[in-house]
Coordinates of C-alpha atoms in Angstrom, one line a residue:
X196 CA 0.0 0.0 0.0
X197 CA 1.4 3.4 -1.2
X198 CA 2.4 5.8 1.8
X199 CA -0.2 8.5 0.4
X200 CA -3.0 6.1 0.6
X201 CA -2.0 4.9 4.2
X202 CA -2.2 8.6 5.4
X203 CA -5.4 8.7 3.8
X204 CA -6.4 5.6 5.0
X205 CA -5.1 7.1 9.0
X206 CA -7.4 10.2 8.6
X207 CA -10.4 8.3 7.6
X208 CA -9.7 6.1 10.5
X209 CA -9.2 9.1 13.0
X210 CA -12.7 10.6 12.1
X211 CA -14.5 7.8 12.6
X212 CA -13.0 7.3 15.9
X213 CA -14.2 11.0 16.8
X214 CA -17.8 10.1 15.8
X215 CA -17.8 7.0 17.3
X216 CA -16.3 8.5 20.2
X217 CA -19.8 10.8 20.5
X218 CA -22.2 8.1 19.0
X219 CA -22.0 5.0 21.4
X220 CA -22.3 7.1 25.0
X221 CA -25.3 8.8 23.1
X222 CA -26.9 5.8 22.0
X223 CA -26.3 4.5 25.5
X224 CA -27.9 7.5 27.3
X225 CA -30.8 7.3 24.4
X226 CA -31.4 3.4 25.2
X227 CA -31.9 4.3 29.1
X228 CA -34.2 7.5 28.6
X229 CA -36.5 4.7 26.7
X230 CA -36.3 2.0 29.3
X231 CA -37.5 4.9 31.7
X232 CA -40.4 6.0 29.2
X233 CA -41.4 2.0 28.9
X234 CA -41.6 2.3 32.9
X235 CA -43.3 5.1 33.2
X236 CA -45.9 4.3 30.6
X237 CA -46.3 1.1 32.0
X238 CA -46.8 2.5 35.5
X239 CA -49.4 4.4 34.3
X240 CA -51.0 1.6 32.2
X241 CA -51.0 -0.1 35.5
X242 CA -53.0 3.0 37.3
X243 CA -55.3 3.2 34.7
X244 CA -56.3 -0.3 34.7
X245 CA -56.8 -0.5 38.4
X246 CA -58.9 2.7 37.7
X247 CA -61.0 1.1 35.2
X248 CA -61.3 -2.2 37.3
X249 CA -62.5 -0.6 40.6
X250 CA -65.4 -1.6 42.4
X251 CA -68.4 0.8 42.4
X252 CA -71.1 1.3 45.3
X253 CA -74.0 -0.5 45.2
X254 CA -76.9 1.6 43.6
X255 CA -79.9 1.9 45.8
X256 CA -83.1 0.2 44.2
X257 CA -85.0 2.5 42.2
X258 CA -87.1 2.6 39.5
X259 CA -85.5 1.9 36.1
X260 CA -85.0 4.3 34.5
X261 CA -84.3 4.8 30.3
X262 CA -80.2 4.3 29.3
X263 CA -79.1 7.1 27.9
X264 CA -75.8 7.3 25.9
X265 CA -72.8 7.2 27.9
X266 CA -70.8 10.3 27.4
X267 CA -67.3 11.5 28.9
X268 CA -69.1 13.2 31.7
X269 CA -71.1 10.7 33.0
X270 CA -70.4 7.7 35.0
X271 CA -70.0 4.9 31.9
X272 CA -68.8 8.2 29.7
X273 CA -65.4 8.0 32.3
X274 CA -65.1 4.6 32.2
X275 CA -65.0 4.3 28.3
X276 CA -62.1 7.1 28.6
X277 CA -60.2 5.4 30.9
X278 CA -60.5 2.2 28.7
X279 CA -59.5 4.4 25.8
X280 CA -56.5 6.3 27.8
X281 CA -55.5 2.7 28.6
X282 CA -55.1 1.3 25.1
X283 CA -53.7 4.6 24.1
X284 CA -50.9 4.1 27.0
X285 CA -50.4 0.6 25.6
X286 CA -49.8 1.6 22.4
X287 CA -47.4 4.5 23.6
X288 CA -45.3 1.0 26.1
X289 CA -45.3 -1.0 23.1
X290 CA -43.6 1.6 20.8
X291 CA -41.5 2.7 23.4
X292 CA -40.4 -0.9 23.8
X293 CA -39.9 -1.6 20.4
X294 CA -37.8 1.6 19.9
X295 CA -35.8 0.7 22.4
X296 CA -34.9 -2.4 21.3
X297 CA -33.9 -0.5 18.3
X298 CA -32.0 1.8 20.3
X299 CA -30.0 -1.2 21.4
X300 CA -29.0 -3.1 18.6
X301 CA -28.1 0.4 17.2
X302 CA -25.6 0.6 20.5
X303 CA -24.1 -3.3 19.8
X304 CA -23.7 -2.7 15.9
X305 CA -21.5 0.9 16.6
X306 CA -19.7 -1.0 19.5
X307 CA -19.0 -4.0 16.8
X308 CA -18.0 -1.2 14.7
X309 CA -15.6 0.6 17.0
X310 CA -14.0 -3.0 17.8
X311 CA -13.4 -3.2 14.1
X312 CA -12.1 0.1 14.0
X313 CA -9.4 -0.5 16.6
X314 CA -8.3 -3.8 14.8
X315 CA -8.1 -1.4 11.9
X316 CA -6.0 1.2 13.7
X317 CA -3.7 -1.3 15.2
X318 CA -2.9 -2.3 11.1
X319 CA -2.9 0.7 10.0
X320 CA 0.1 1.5 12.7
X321 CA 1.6 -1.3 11.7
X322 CA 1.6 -0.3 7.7
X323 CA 2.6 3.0 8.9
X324 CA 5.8 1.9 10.6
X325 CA 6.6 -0.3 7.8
X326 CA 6.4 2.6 5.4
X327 CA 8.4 4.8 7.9
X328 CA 11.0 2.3 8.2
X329 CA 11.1 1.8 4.5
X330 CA 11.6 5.9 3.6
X331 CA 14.0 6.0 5.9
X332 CA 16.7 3.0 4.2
X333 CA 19.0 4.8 2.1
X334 CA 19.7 2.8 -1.6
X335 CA 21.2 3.6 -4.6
X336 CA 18.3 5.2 -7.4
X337 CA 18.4 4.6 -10.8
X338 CA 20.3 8.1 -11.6
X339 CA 22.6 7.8 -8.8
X340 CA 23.6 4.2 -10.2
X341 CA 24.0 5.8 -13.5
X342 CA 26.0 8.6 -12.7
X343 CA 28.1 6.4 -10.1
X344 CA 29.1 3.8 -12.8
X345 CA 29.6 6.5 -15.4
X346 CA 32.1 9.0 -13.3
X347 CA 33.9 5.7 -12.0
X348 CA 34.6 3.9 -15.0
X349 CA 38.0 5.6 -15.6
X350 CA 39.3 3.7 -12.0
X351 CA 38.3 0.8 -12.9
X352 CA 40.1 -2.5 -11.5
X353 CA 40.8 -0.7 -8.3
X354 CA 40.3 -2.9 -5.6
X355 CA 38.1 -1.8 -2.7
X356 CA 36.7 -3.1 0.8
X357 CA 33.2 -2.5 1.8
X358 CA 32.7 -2.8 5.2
X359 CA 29.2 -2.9 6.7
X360 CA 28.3 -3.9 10.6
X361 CA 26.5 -6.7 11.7
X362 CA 22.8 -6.7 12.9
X363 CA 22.4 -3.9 10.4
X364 CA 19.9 -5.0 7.8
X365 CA 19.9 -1.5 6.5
X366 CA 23.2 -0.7 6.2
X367 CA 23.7 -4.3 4.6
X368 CA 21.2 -3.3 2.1
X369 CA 22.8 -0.1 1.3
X370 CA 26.3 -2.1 0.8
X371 CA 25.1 -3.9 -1.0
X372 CA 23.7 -1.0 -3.4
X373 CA 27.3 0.2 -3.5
X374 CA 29.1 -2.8 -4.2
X375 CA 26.8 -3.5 -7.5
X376 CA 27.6 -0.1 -8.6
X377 CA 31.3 -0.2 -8.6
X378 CA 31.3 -4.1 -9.9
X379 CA 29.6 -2.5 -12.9
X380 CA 32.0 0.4 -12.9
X381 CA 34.5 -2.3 -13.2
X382 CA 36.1 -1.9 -9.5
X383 CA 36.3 -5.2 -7.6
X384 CA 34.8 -5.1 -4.2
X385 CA 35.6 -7.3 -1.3
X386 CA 32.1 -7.2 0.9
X387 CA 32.9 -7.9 4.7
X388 CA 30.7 -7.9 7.5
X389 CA 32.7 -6.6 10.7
X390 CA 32.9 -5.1 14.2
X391 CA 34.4 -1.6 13.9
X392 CA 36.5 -0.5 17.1
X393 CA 35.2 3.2 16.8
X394 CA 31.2 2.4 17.7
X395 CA 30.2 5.9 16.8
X396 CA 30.7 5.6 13.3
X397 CA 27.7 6.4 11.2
X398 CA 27.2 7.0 7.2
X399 CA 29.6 6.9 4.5
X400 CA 33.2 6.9 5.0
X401 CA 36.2 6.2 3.0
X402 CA 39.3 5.0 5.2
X403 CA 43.0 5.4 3.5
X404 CA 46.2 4.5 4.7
X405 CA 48.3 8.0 4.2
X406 CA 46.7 12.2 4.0
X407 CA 47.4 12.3 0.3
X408 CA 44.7 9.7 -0.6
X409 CA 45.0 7.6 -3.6
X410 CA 43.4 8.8 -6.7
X411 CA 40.7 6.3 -6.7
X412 CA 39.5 7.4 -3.2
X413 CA 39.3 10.4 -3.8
X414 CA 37.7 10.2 -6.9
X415 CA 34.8 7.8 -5.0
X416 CA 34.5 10.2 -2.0
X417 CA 33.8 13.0 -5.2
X418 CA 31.7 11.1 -7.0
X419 CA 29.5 9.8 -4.2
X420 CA 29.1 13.2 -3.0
X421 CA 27.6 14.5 -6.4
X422 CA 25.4 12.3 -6.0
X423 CA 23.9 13.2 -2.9
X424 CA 25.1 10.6 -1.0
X425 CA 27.5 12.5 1.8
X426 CA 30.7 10.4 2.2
X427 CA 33.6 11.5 4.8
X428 CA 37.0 10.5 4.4
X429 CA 39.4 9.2 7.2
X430 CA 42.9 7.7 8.0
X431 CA 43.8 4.8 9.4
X432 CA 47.4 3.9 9.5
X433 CA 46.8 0.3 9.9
X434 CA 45.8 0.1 6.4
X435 CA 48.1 -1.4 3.6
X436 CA 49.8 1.5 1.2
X437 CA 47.4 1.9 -1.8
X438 CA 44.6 0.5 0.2
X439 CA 40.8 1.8 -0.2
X440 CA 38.4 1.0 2.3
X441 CA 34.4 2.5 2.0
X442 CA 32.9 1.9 5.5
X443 CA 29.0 1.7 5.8
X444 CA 28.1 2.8 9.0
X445 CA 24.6 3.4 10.6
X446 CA 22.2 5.8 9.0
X447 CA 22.7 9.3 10.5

């Protein structure tokens, strides 16, 4: 995956963190207010029923008289509104139940979705680093290799050491960059892979044996520098006369 489309991919991620961030507690507090509407309704049912149910005084005995309509002021009227305002209040328990039952698989879907989401951070981080790691190894480009094997050509059969340290898959890599270029520049490389004494050594740097370098070493050290990739130079009196030594230290 291209670094570009991981950042991308790292944004998208982050805003969906913020919402879900606000969603869940919301749909949390929304799934409580309806389990306290359910109860309240249902209290209510409850008193409405009893209401409807109660027992009435016994009527005195009278003469019968003709039934009239029941209407919401008299007696029979209130009881057909109470029946009425108790169906309505079932009505009102069963939505609110239903709702929040809605409420609550909404909740468990966005907490399945933030789990997800975390799994996807936790790659993401991981493609990240990779990339990171990747734009940080330093290796020879097409137009450096060019350039290199071009400007070199005219020291050719020099013989060179590349030294590169162990436990250094990076610098290996990079080493191994080199040492393709200046086989195809017609140098011949001796690869080792070696403790240094001096542990602070980092980059490019080109040991010779004496201050007036040979030609060949110097030429490298210019060469590598036009080409962007900074190379010291140093002396090491332990070297043989005439001997050329490009160290591959750490990155920088």
């Amino acid at each position: 995956m291209a670094l570009p489309e991981l950042l991308a991919n790292a944004d998208s991620l982050l805003r969906w963190q913020a919402f879900l961030r606000i969603a869940v507690p919301f749909l949390s507090v929304m799934t409580a207010v309806a389990g306290l509407l359910w109860w309240v309704v249902a209290a209510q049912l409850d008193q409405l029923k009893a209401a409807g149910t109660a027992p009435s005084a016994p009527a005195a005995a009278t003469t019968p008289e003709p039934r009239e309509t029941p209407t919401p002021e008299s007696p029979g009227g209130g009881t057909v509104a109470l029946a009425r305002r108790a169906r309505e209040a079932e009505s009102a328990a069963i939505a609110a139940t239903k709702r929040m039952e809605l409420l609550e698989a909404d909740r468990r879907a966005l907490e399945e979705r933030v789990a997800k989401l975390g799994e996807s951070e936790l790659q993401l981080k991981d493609d990240l680093r990779i990339a990171r790691e990747f734009l940080r190894q330093r290796r020879v480009n097409s137009d450096q290799r060019a350039f290199l094997v071009r400007e070199l050509q005219s020291q050719k059969d020099t013989a060179i050491k590349i030294i590169s340290l162990p436990e250094d898959a990076e610098a290996e890599r990079f080493a191994t960059d080199l040492e393709t270029v200046l086989r195809e520049a017609g140098w011949k490389p001796e690869r080792k892979v070696e403790k240094l004494v001096h542990n602070k050594i980092t980059g490019l740097i080109i040991a010779v044996p004496t201050p007036d370098p040979p030609e060949a070493a110097a030429l490298l050290q210019t060469t590598l520098n036009s080409a962007g990739l900074r190379t010291l130079g140093a002396l090491d009196n332990d070297l043989p006369i005439g001997r050329v030594v490009l160290i591959v230290g750490p990155k920088p």
